[in-house]
């Protein structure tokens, strides 16, 4: 767990939905990790922001305008500058086809958007307590999807 004198973890959320961003920001405020949260509302803005400042971890929605999350994931993983960037897919899509595609394309984890703030807080706590700077976690497929319980 981080203490107040430690640097904040820079979390970037790429998601066009205002309500999802608001709930995500509420959940981030509840985790025992100091977080600086930034947002990209679409895939093109995400790619511009990544060129400016790399976050410590990226939460990537698949359904975004202009450039969707799948296209962003492929572009990020094709660029060596982003090899150490942890990417958590943060999506309402629960189908196996999308989950398998994200796994194959190099996402680190897949989190299905939960229906409650408490579940989201629990998921974020588990993900943000990993020391991503010391290790880049690529789980087996059976461990790839993160759930609250």
PDB file of C-alpha atoms in Angstrom:
ATOM      1  CA  UNK A   1       0.000   0.000   0.000  1.00  0.00           C
ATOM      2  CA  UNK A   2       1.242   3.476  -0.824  1.00  0.00           C
ATOM      3  CA  UNK A   3       1.557   6.216   1.738  1.00  0.00           C
ATOM      4  CA  UNK A   4       0.722   9.861   1.202  1.00  0.00           C
ATOM      5  CA  UNK A   5       4.331  10.892   0.649  1.00  0.00           C
ATOM      6  CA  UNK A   6       4.701   8.501  -2.270  1.00  0.00           C
ATOM      7  CA  UNK A   7       4.049   9.539  -5.831  1.00  0.00           C
ATOM      8  CA  UNK A   8       0.547   8.989  -7.189  1.00  0.00           C
ATOM      9  CA  UNK A   9      -0.138   6.191  -9.643  1.00  0.00           C
ATOM     10  CA  UNK A  10      -1.113   7.730 -12.979  1.00  0.00           C
ATOM     11  CA  UNK A  11      -4.222   5.911 -14.213  1.00  0.00           C
ATOM     12  CA  UNK A  12      -5.623   6.710 -17.631  1.00  0.00           C
ATOM     13  CA  UNK A  13      -9.176   5.718 -18.500  1.00  0.00           C
ATOM     14  CA  UNK A  14     -10.068   5.612 -22.193  1.00  0.00           C
ATOM     15  CA  UNK A  15     -13.879   5.669 -22.189  1.00  0.00           C
ATOM     16  CA  UNK A  16     -16.367   7.918 -23.960  1.00  0.00           C
ATOM     17  CA  UNK A  17     -19.239   7.349 -21.517  1.00  0.00           C
ATOM     18  CA  UNK A  18     -19.598  10.212 -18.997  1.00  0.00           C
ATOM     19  CA  UNK A  19     -21.485   8.079 -16.462  1.00  0.00           C
ATOM     20  CA  UNK A  20     -18.893   5.296 -16.602  1.00  0.00           C
ATOM     21  CA  UNK A  21     -16.113   7.851 -16.090  1.00  0.00           C
ATOM     22  CA  UNK A  22     -17.932   9.371 -13.117  1.00  0.00           C
ATOM     23  CA  UNK A  23     -18.454   5.976 -11.432  1.00  0.00           C
ATOM     24  CA  UNK A  24     -14.834   5.009 -12.175  1.00  0.00           C
ATOM     25  CA  UNK A  25     -13.605   8.246 -10.555  1.00  0.00           C
ATOM     26  CA  UNK A  26     -15.736   7.575  -7.467  1.00  0.00           C
ATOM     27  CA  UNK A  27     -14.298   4.058  -7.168  1.00  0.00           C
ATOM     28  CA  UNK A  28     -10.718   5.298  -7.656  1.00  0.00           C
ATOM     29  CA  UNK A  29     -11.230   7.709  -4.745  1.00  0.00           C
ATOM     30  CA  UNK A  30     -12.077   4.733  -2.506  1.00  0.00           C
ATOM     31  CA  UNK A  31      -8.982   2.603  -3.153  1.00  0.00           C
ATOM     32  CA  UNK A  32      -6.046   2.783  -0.714  1.00  0.00           C
ATOM     33  CA  UNK A  33      -3.695   3.982  -3.458  1.00  0.00           C
ATOM     34  CA  UNK A  34      -2.990   7.601  -4.338  1.00  0.00           C
ATOM     35  CA  UNK A  35      -4.187   7.994  -7.934  1.00  0.00           C
ATOM     36  CA  UNK A  36      -3.928  10.696 -10.561  1.00  0.00           C
ATOM     37  CA  UNK A  37      -6.783   9.957 -12.988  1.00  0.00           C
ATOM     38  CA  UNK A  38      -6.794  11.226 -16.573  1.00  0.00           C
ATOM     39  CA  UNK A  39      -9.254  10.473 -19.336  1.00  0.00           C
ATOM     40  CA  UNK A  40      -9.345  10.047 -23.087  1.00  0.00           C
ATOM     41  CA  UNK A  41     -12.855  10.254 -24.544  1.00  0.00           C
ATOM     42  CA  UNK A  42     -11.982   8.460 -27.799  1.00  0.00           C
ATOM     43  CA  UNK A  43      -9.241   6.372 -29.353  1.00  0.00           C
ATOM     44  CA  UNK A  44      -7.569   9.164 -31.297  1.00  0.00           C
ATOM     45  CA  UNK A  45      -7.305  11.336 -28.190  1.00  0.00           C
ATOM     46  CA  UNK A  46      -5.902   8.329 -26.310  1.00  0.00           C
ATOM     47  CA  UNK A  47      -3.107   7.872 -28.830  1.00  0.00           C
ATOM     48  CA  UNK A  48      -2.242  11.601 -28.686  1.00  0.00           C
ATOM     49  CA  UNK A  49      -2.180  11.548 -24.873  1.00  0.00           C
ATOM     50  CA  UNK A  50       0.050   8.453 -24.834  1.00  0.00           C
ATOM     51  CA  UNK A  51       2.562  10.337 -26.989  1.00  0.00           C
ATOM     52  CA  UNK A  52       2.570  13.198 -24.464  1.00  0.00           C
ATOM     53  CA  UNK A  53       2.782  11.301 -21.155  1.00  0.00           C
ATOM     54  CA  UNK A  54       2.688   7.598 -20.484  1.00  0.00           C
ATOM     55  CA  UNK A  55       0.408   6.569 -17.595  1.00  0.00           C
ATOM     56  CA  UNK A  56       1.351   3.884 -15.103  1.00  0.00           C
ATOM     57  CA  UNK A  57      -1.670   1.845 -16.183  1.00  0.00           C
ATOM     58  CA  UNK A  58      -4.317   2.163 -18.905  1.00  0.00           C
ATOM     59  CA  UNK A  59      -7.943   1.095 -18.559  1.00  0.00           C
ATOM     60  CA  UNK A  60      -9.275   0.733 -22.106  1.00  0.00           C
ATOM     61  CA  UNK A  61     -12.925   0.545 -23.148  1.00  0.00           C
ATOM     62  CA  UNK A  62     -13.545  -1.374 -26.377  1.00  0.00           C
ATOM     63  CA  UNK A  63     -16.564   0.604 -27.578  1.00  0.00           C
ATOM     64  CA  UNK A  64     -15.377   4.143 -28.305  1.00  0.00           C
ATOM     65  CA  UNK A  65     -15.996   6.533 -31.190  1.00  0.00           C
ATOM     66  CA  UNK A  66     -13.478   7.505 -33.877  1.00  0.00           C
ATOM     67  CA  UNK A  67     -11.059   4.664 -33.022  1.00  0.00           C
ATOM     68  CA  UNK A  68     -12.302   1.737 -30.947  1.00  0.00           C
ATOM     69  CA  UNK A  69     -10.444  -0.061 -28.185  1.00  0.00           C
ATOM     70  CA  UNK A  70      -9.433  -3.021 -30.350  1.00  0.00           C
ATOM     71  CA  UNK A  71      -7.714  -0.694 -32.839  1.00  0.00           C
ATOM     72  CA  UNK A  72      -5.998   1.162 -29.975  1.00  0.00           C
ATOM     73  CA  UNK A  73      -4.827  -2.074 -28.358  1.00  0.00           C
ATOM     74  CA  UNK A  74      -3.312  -3.299 -31.638  1.00  0.00           C
ATOM     75  CA  UNK A  75      -1.622   0.072 -32.253  1.00  0.00           C
ATOM     76  CA  UNK A  76      -0.237   0.296 -28.712  1.00  0.00           C
ATOM     77  CA  UNK A  77       1.131  -3.254 -28.712  1.00  0.00           C
ATOM     78  CA  UNK A  78       2.727  -2.707 -32.150  1.00  0.00           C
ATOM     79  CA  UNK A  79       4.749   0.230 -30.778  1.00  0.00           C
ATOM     80  CA  UNK A  80       7.861  -0.699 -28.766  1.00  0.00           C
ATOM     81  CA  UNK A  81       7.618   2.552 -26.749  1.00  0.00           C
ATOM     82  CA  UNK A  82       4.568   1.097 -25.006  1.00  0.00           C
ATOM     83  CA  UNK A  83       5.914  -2.407 -24.285  1.00  0.00           C
ATOM     84  CA  UNK A  84       5.846  -1.855 -20.513  1.00  0.00           C
ATOM     85  CA  UNK A  85       2.420  -0.175 -20.395  1.00  0.00           C
ATOM     86  CA  UNK A  86      -0.066  -2.340 -18.486  1.00  0.00           C
ATOM     87  CA  UNK A  87      -3.409  -2.412 -20.309  1.00  0.00           C
ATOM     88  CA  UNK A  88      -6.605  -3.473 -18.574  1.00  0.00           C
ATOM     89  CA  UNK A  89      -9.573  -3.830 -20.891  1.00  0.00           C
ATOM     90  CA  UNK A  90     -12.526  -2.203 -19.140  1.00  0.00           C
ATOM     91  CA  UNK A  91     -15.618  -3.168 -21.091  1.00  0.00           C
ATOM     92  CA  UNK A  92     -19.260  -4.120 -20.852  1.00  0.00           C
ATOM     93  CA  UNK A  93     -18.657  -6.788 -23.523  1.00  0.00           C
ATOM     94  CA  UNK A  94     -18.662 -10.204 -21.856  1.00  0.00           C
ATOM     95  CA  UNK A  95     -18.512 -12.467 -24.892  1.00  0.00           C
ATOM     96  CA  UNK A  96     -15.690 -14.964 -25.245  1.00  0.00           C
ATOM     97  CA  UNK A  97     -14.768 -13.722 -28.740  1.00  0.00           C
ATOM     98  CA  UNK A  98     -13.843 -10.229 -27.474  1.00  0.00           C
ATOM     99  CA  UNK A  99     -12.097 -11.573 -24.375  1.00  0.00           C
ATOM    100  CA  UNK A 100      -9.985 -14.012 -26.431  1.00  0.00           C
ATOM    101  CA  UNK A 101      -9.132 -11.321 -28.985  1.00  0.00           C
ATOM    102  CA  UNK A 102      -7.894  -8.947 -26.258  1.00  0.00           C
ATOM    103  CA  UNK A 103      -5.863 -11.739 -24.673  1.00  0.00           C
ATOM    104  CA  UNK A 104      -4.201 -12.577 -28.001  1.00  0.00           C
ATOM    105  CA  UNK A 105      -3.561  -8.908 -28.778  1.00  0.00           C
ATOM    106  CA  UNK A 106      -1.581  -8.357 -25.579  1.00  0.00           C
ATOM    107  CA  UNK A 107      -3.909  -6.876 -22.957  1.00  0.00           C
ATOM    108  CA  UNK A 108      -2.773  -7.660 -19.426  1.00  0.00           C
ATOM    109  CA  UNK A 109      -6.218  -8.098 -17.858  1.00  0.00           C
ATOM    110  CA  UNK A 110      -9.886  -7.921 -18.849  1.00  0.00           C
ATOM    111  CA  UNK A 111     -12.373  -6.366 -16.453  1.00  0.00           C
ATOM    112  CA  UNK A 112     -16.071  -6.513 -17.237  1.00  0.00           C
ATOM    113  CA  UNK A 113     -17.734  -3.291 -16.070  1.00  0.00           C
ATOM    114  CA  UNK A 114     -19.501  -4.232 -12.840  1.00  0.00           C
ATOM    115  CA  UNK A 115     -23.003  -3.090 -11.949  1.00  0.00           C
ATOM    116  CA  UNK A 116     -22.122  -1.642  -8.540  1.00  0.00           C
ATOM    117  CA  UNK A 117     -19.671   0.906  -7.195  1.00  0.00           C
ATOM    118  CA  UNK A 118     -18.586  -1.531  -4.467  1.00  0.00           C
ATOM    119  CA  UNK A 119     -17.681  -4.210  -7.006  1.00  0.00           C
ATOM    120  CA  UNK A 120     -15.759  -1.711  -9.123  1.00  0.00           C
ATOM    121  CA  UNK A 121     -13.865  -0.478  -6.068  1.00  0.00           C
ATOM    122  CA  UNK A 122     -12.917  -4.075  -5.185  1.00  0.00           C
ATOM    123  CA  UNK A 123     -11.720  -4.728  -8.746  1.00  0.00           C
ATOM    124  CA  UNK A 124      -9.693  -1.513  -8.881  1.00  0.00           C
ATOM    125  CA  UNK A 125      -8.132  -2.198  -5.507  1.00  0.00           C
ATOM    126  CA  UNK A 126      -6.933  -5.622  -6.670  1.00  0.00           C
ATOM    127  CA  UNK A 127      -5.532  -4.210  -9.908  1.00  0.00           C
ATOM    128  CA  UNK A 128      -3.968  -1.047  -8.485  1.00  0.00           C
ATOM    129  CA  UNK A 129      -2.226  -2.799  -5.604  1.00  0.00           C
ATOM    130  CA  UNK A 130      -0.100  -4.727  -8.121  1.00  0.00           C
ATOM    131  CA  UNK A 131       3.307  -3.070  -8.437  1.00  0.00           C
ATOM    132  CA  UNK A 132       3.157  -2.714 -12.217  1.00  0.00           C
ATOM    133  CA  UNK A 133       6.491  -0.861 -12.287  1.00  0.00           C
ATOM    134  CA  UNK A 134       8.320  -3.922 -10.964  1.00  0.00           C
ATOM    135  CA  UNK A 135       6.568  -6.510 -13.083  1.00  0.00           C
ATOM    136  CA  UNK A 136       4.347  -6.664 -16.109  1.00  0.00           C
ATOM    137  CA  UNK A 137       1.721  -9.288 -15.410  1.00  0.00           C
ATOM    138  CA  UNK A 138       0.522 -11.512 -18.253  1.00  0.00           C
ATOM    139  CA  UNK A 139      -1.800 -14.091 -16.683  1.00  0.00           C
ATOM    140  CA  UNK A 140      -2.889 -17.395 -18.112  1.00  0.00           C
ATOM    141  CA  UNK A 141      -6.180 -17.168 -19.983  1.00  0.00           C
ATOM    142  CA  UNK A 142      -8.084 -18.612 -17.015  1.00  0.00           C
ATOM    143  CA  UNK A 143      -6.825 -15.703 -14.841  1.00  0.00           C
ATOM    144  CA  UNK A 144      -7.247 -12.998 -17.513  1.00  0.00           C
ATOM    145  CA  UNK A 145     -10.772 -11.835 -16.570  1.00  0.00           C
ATOM    146  CA  UNK A 146     -10.916  -9.878 -13.282  1.00  0.00           C
ATOM    147  CA  UNK A 147     -14.108  -9.959 -11.237  1.00  0.00           C
ATOM    148  CA  UNK A 148     -15.029  -8.468  -7.881  1.00  0.00           C
ATOM    149  CA  UNK A 149     -15.255 -11.776  -6.043  1.00  0.00           C
TER     150      UNK A 149
END
